[in-house]
């Protein structure tokens, strides 16, 4: 389990190194890595860890599902936009494992998106052997 | 296989209990649960099973890809919006399994989205052991 | 690994037959097929391989995240829209395997989306036995 303290209401964290560490400790040679967020207002993607691009992704999500746009769920929690943005990204990833390494392209990083922080967040990570 | 009869053109069904039952019957201790819809106009997500939130998700999808907005595919089937909305959600999920239980957060449920009902729908569900 | 030369800046390729061939060569009887693009400006979905529908999907993505809409990342690479569109689809798929066959519905095909071509692209494909 990767435990994260997010720092802002919206936050993006590159967890690639933590996932790689979990893989090394597992000793798995070939198979897949499962990365699964336990939350309903966070997302996980594989893409480039470039600050400008991350701002573009956040702007896009805010444009598609803006905060406080008269959502029914906002009558309770006030975080409907965070659920909607999370839904568009998804809450889990799988990454191939070969010869004890993640199979990832040159620009690929594992990015965790917080949409309703700051909070303590838990991400389940496990290598499954073939 | 989970078999569902959807009741409306758009319908959302919480299948968490059925997936848990399949896991129990499998006897798998550790690994992952694969949930895969066999259809091209349905979606699967993990999020909160709150009726207000589900209405917000459906409104968002209808706003992004409204029914009958001059799509090329509508010249044939008339259900292009259903394919588009399904594409934004995805048709499969994976959920970790530990000690014979799904690893899910407090608010997480497995939600099946029908976008072109009412129909008979089949969802493949299988536990894979580590 | 499936190797593809895409032909246009935006291109969609049905890779179902190549994935099936990889499955046959693997000899795996039951488990899952992992399909994973190594790139940050491509996407993978399971949906219908209908040219009209594919045009509708591309139009939708272009409407949500149009090329050159003042993105921060465009100051460098000029391909922010391609990253954004890729993010909405995701870069990996899993498909169940039973009795040496992919478990797919009648209309389901595995579609690879190029958003920043033409380029050489690599898609990792592996069957994992249960």
mmCIF file of N, CA, C and O in Angstrom, chain A residues 47, chain C residues 4 11-13 15 35-46 61 82-83 85-93 110-116 121 123:
data_model
loop_
_atom_site.group_PDB
_atom_site.id
_atom_site.type_symbol
_atom_site.label_atom_id
_atom_site.label_comp_id
_atom_site.label_asym_id
_atom_site.label_seq_id
_atom_site.Cartn_x
_atom_site.Cartn_y
_atom_site.Cartn_z
ATOM 1 N N UNK A 47 0.988 8.811 -18.038
ATOM 2 C CA UNK A 47 1.281 9.806 -19.068
ATOM 3 C C UNK A 47 2.564 10.539 -18.680
ATOM 4 O O UNK A 47 3.277 10.081 -17.767
ATOM 5 N N UNK C 4 3.618 -1.114 -34.993
ATOM 6 C CA UNK C 4 2.714 -0.483 -35.960
ATOM 7 C C UNK C 4 3.369 0.771 -36.522
ATOM 8 O O UNK C 4 3.978 1.541 -35.780
ATOM 9 N N UNK C 11 -5.024 8.367 -36.496
ATOM 10 C CA UNK C 11 -5.192 7.094 -37.189
ATOM 11 C C UNK C 11 -5.791 6.093 -36.196
ATOM 12 O O UNK C 11 -5.486 6.154 -35.002
ATOM 13 N N UNK C 12 -6.639 5.218 -36.684
ATOM 14 C CA UNK C 12 -7.240 4.195 -35.815
ATOM 15 C C UNK C 12 -7.057 2.840 -36.475
ATOM 16 O O UNK C 12 -7.378 2.677 -37.657
ATOM 17 N N UNK C 13 -6.519 1.886 -35.718
ATOM 18 C CA UNK C 13 -6.162 0.584 -36.278
ATOM 19 C C UNK C 13 -6.775 -0.527 -35.426
ATOM 20 O O UNK C 13 -6.617 -0.544 -34.206
ATOM 21 N N UNK C 15 -6.541 -3.904 -34.015
ATOM 22 C CA UNK C 15 -5.450 -4.854 -33.763
ATOM 23 C C UNK C 15 -5.962 -6.185 -33.195
ATOM 24 O O UNK C 15 -5.177 -6.994 -32.685
ATOM 25 N N UNK C 35 -3.021 -5.757 -22.835
ATOM 26 C CA UNK C 35 -2.668 -4.975 -24.029
ATOM 27 C C UNK C 35 -2.289 -3.590 -23.539
ATOM 28 O O UNK C 35 -3.120 -2.912 -22.911
ATOM 29 N N UNK C 36 -1.059 -3.166 -23.798
ATOM 30 C CA UNK C 36 -0.520 -1.965 -23.139
ATOM 31 C C UNK C 36 0.308 -1.149 -24.131
ATOM 32 O O UNK C 36 1.349 -1.607 -24.609
ATOM 33 N N UNK C 37 -0.144 0.059 -24.424
ATOM 34 C CA UNK C 37 0.613 0.929 -25.331
ATOM 35 C C UNK C 37 1.733 1.624 -24.570
ATOM 36 O O UNK C 37 1.528 2.144 -23.468
ATOM 37 N N UNK C 38 2.909 1.667 -25.166
ATOM 38 C CA UNK C 38 4.085 2.256 -24.523
ATOM 39 C C UNK C 38 4.183 3.763 -24.729
ATOM 40 O O UNK C 38 5.220 4.354 -24.436
ATOM 41 N N UNK C 39 3.113 4.392 -25.225
ATOM 42 C CA UNK C 39 3.192 5.795 -25.634
ATOM 43 C C UNK C 39 2.209 6.679 -24.868
ATOM 44 O O UNK C 39 1.239 6.179 -24.306
ATOM 45 N N UNK C 40 2.466 7.992 -24.894
ATOM 46 C CA UNK C 40 1.652 8.941 -24.125
ATOM 47 C C UNK C 40 0.710 9.764 -25.007
ATOM 48 O O UNK C 40 -0.006 10.622 -24.500
ATOM 49 N N UNK C 41 0.723 9.480 -26.303
ATOM 50 C CA UNK C 41 -0.195 10.184 -27.214
ATOM 51 C C UNK C 41 -0.962 9.177 -28.082
ATOM 52 O O UNK C 41 -1.244 9.447 -29.259
ATOM 53 N N UNK C 42 -1.286 8.036 -27.482
ATOM 54 C CA UNK C 42 -2.095 7.005 -28.147
ATOM 55 C C UNK C 42 -3.100 6.460 -27.140
ATOM 56 O O UNK C 42 -2.921 6.615 -25.932
ATOM 57 N N UNK C 43 -4.134 5.815 -27.633
ATOM 58 C CA UNK C 43 -5.139 5.229 -26.748
ATOM 59 C C UNK C 43 -5.555 3.852 -27.213
ATOM 60 O O UNK C 43 -5.304 3.464 -28.363
ATOM 61 N N UNK C 44 -6.190 3.116 -26.317
ATOM 62 C CA UNK C 44 -6.717 1.782 -26.630
ATOM 63 C C UNK C 44 -8.132 1.681 -26.074
ATOM 64 O O UNK C 44 -8.381 2.038 -24.917
ATOM 65 N N UNK C 45 -9.056 1.202 -26.905
ATOM 66 C CA UNK C 45 -10.413 0.937 -26.424
ATOM 67 C C UNK C 45 -10.909 -0.383 -27.009
ATOM 68 O O UNK C 45 -10.351 -0.884 -27.991
ATOM 69 N N UNK C 46 -11.947 -0.918 -26.384
ATOM 70 C CA UNK C 46 -12.706 -2.026 -26.967
ATOM 71 C C UNK C 46 -14.053 -1.450 -27.378
ATOM 72 O O UNK C 46 -14.806 -0.970 -26.528
ATOM 73 N N UNK C 61 -13.597 13.583 -29.430
ATOM 74 C CA UNK C 61 -12.329 13.887 -28.752
ATOM 75 C C UNK C 61 -11.785 15.240 -29.217
ATOM 76 O O UNK C 61 -11.251 16.010 -28.416
ATOM 77 N N UNK C 82 -3.030 15.805 -28.153
ATOM 78 C CA UNK C 82 -2.839 14.354 -28.317
ATOM 79 C C UNK C 82 -2.690 13.676 -26.954
ATOM 80 O O UNK C 82 -3.241 12.592 -26.725
ATOM 81 N N UNK C 83 -1.958 14.298 -26.033
ATOM 82 C CA UNK C 83 -1.867 13.759 -24.665
ATOM 83 C C UNK C 83 -3.240 13.757 -23.991
ATOM 84 O O UNK C 83 -3.600 12.814 -23.286
ATOM 85 N N UNK C 85 -6.302 13.767 -25.359
ATOM 86 C CA UNK C 85 -7.215 12.780 -25.944
ATOM 87 C C UNK C 85 -6.823 11.364 -25.511
ATOM 88 O O UNK C 85 -7.687 10.531 -25.205
ATOM 89 N N UNK C 86 -5.504 11.108 -25.465
ATOM 90 C CA UNK C 86 -5.017 9.801 -25.001
ATOM 91 C C UNK C 86 -5.441 9.543 -23.561
ATOM 92 O O UNK C 86 -5.833 8.428 -23.193
ATOM 93 N N UNK C 87 -5.362 10.587 -22.732
ATOM 94 C CA UNK C 87 -5.719 10.461 -21.312
ATOM 95 C C UNK C 87 -7.188 10.064 -21.148
ATOM 96 O O UNK C 87 -7.535 9.281 -20.262
ATOM 97 N N UNK C 88 -8.057 10.597 -22.008
ATOM 98 C CA UNK C 88 -9.483 10.277 -21.893
ATOM 99 C C UNK C 88 -9.773 8.815 -22.252
ATOM 100 O O UNK C 88 -10.728 8.229 -21.742
ATOM 101 N N UNK C 89 -8.963 8.224 -23.129
ATOM 102 C CA UNK C 89 -9.189 6.818 -23.499
ATOM 103 C C UNK C 89 -8.458 5.845 -22.585
ATOM 104 O O UNK C 89 -8.966 4.763 -22.287
ATOM 105 N N UNK C 90 -7.254 6.198 -22.152
ATOM 106 C CA UNK C 90 -6.423 5.248 -21.402
ATOM 107 C C UNK C 90 -5.479 4.504 -22.322
ATOM 108 O O UNK C 90 -5.711 4.428 -23.537
ATOM 109 N N UNK C 91 -4.392 3.939 -21.736
ATOM 110 C CA UNK C 91 -3.355 3.314 -22.558
ATOM 111 C C UNK C 91 -3.279 1.795 -22.423
ATOM 112 O O UNK C 91 -2.349 1.189 -22.953
ATOM 113 N N UNK C 92 -4.235 1.185 -21.732
ATOM 114 C CA UNK C 92 -4.158 -0.266 -21.591
ATOM 115 C C UNK C 92 -5.535 -0.901 -21.543
ATOM 116 O O UNK C 92 -6.536 -0.232 -21.262
ATOM 117 N N UNK C 93 -5.573 -2.197 -21.835
ATOM 118 C CA UNK C 93 -6.802 -2.978 -21.805
ATOM 119 C C UNK C 93 -6.508 -4.340 -21.191
ATOM 120 O O UNK C 93 -5.384 -4.840 -21.295
ATOM 121 N N UNK C 110 -10.623 -4.640 -30.714
ATOM 122 C CA UNK C 110 -9.577 -3.917 -29.993
ATOM 123 C C UNK C 110 -9.027 -2.843 -30.924
ATOM 124 O O UNK C 110 -8.446 -3.153 -31.965
ATOM 125 N N UNK C 111 -9.248 -1.577 -30.546
ATOM 126 C CA UNK C 111 -8.915 -0.457 -31.429
ATOM 127 C C UNK C 111 -7.783 0.375 -30.830
ATOM 128 O O UNK C 111 -7.863 0.817 -29.671
ATOM 129 N N UNK C 112 -6.749 0.601 -31.653
ATOM 130 C CA UNK C 112 -5.605 1.427 -31.265
ATOM 131 C C UNK C 112 -5.763 2.808 -31.894
ATOM 132 O O UNK C 112 -5.965 2.923 -33.108
ATOM 133 N N UNK C 113 -5.655 3.858 -31.079
ATOM 134 C CA UNK C 113 -5.814 5.239 -31.548
ATOM 135 C C UNK C 113 -4.465 5.956 -31.528
ATOM 136 O O UNK C 113 -3.839 6.080 -30.470
ATOM 137 N N UNK C 114 -4.045 6.436 -32.686
ATOM 138 C CA UNK C 114 -2.877 7.311 -32.833
ATOM 139 C C UNK C 114 -3.372 8.761 -32.844
ATOM 140 O O UNK C 114 -4.264 9.111 -33.619
ATOM 141 N N UNK C 115 -2.807 9.594 -31.964
ATOM 142 C CA UNK C 115 -3.221 11.006 -31.925
ATOM 143 C C UNK C 115 -2.088 11.957 -32.317
ATOM 144 O O UNK C 115 -2.297 13.169 -32.367
ATOM 145 N N UNK C 116 -0.891 11.440 -32.560
ATOM 146 C CA UNK C 116 0.248 12.325 -32.856
ATOM 147 C C UNK C 116 1.201 11.664 -33.851
ATOM 148 O O UNK C 116 2.408 11.611 -33.656
ATOM 149 N N UNK C 121 4.974 2.779 -33.534
ATOM 150 C CA UNK C 121 4.357 2.571 -32.221
ATOM 151 C C UNK C 121 4.513 1.120 -31.787
ATOM 152 O O UNK C 121 4.437 0.201 -32.629
ATOM 153 N N UNK C 123 3.104 -1.816 -29.019
ATOM 154 C CA UNK C 123 2.066 -2.194 -28.075
ATOM 155 C C UNK C 123 2.458 -3.537 -27.456
ATOM 156 O O UNK C 123 2.612 -4.536 -28.167
#
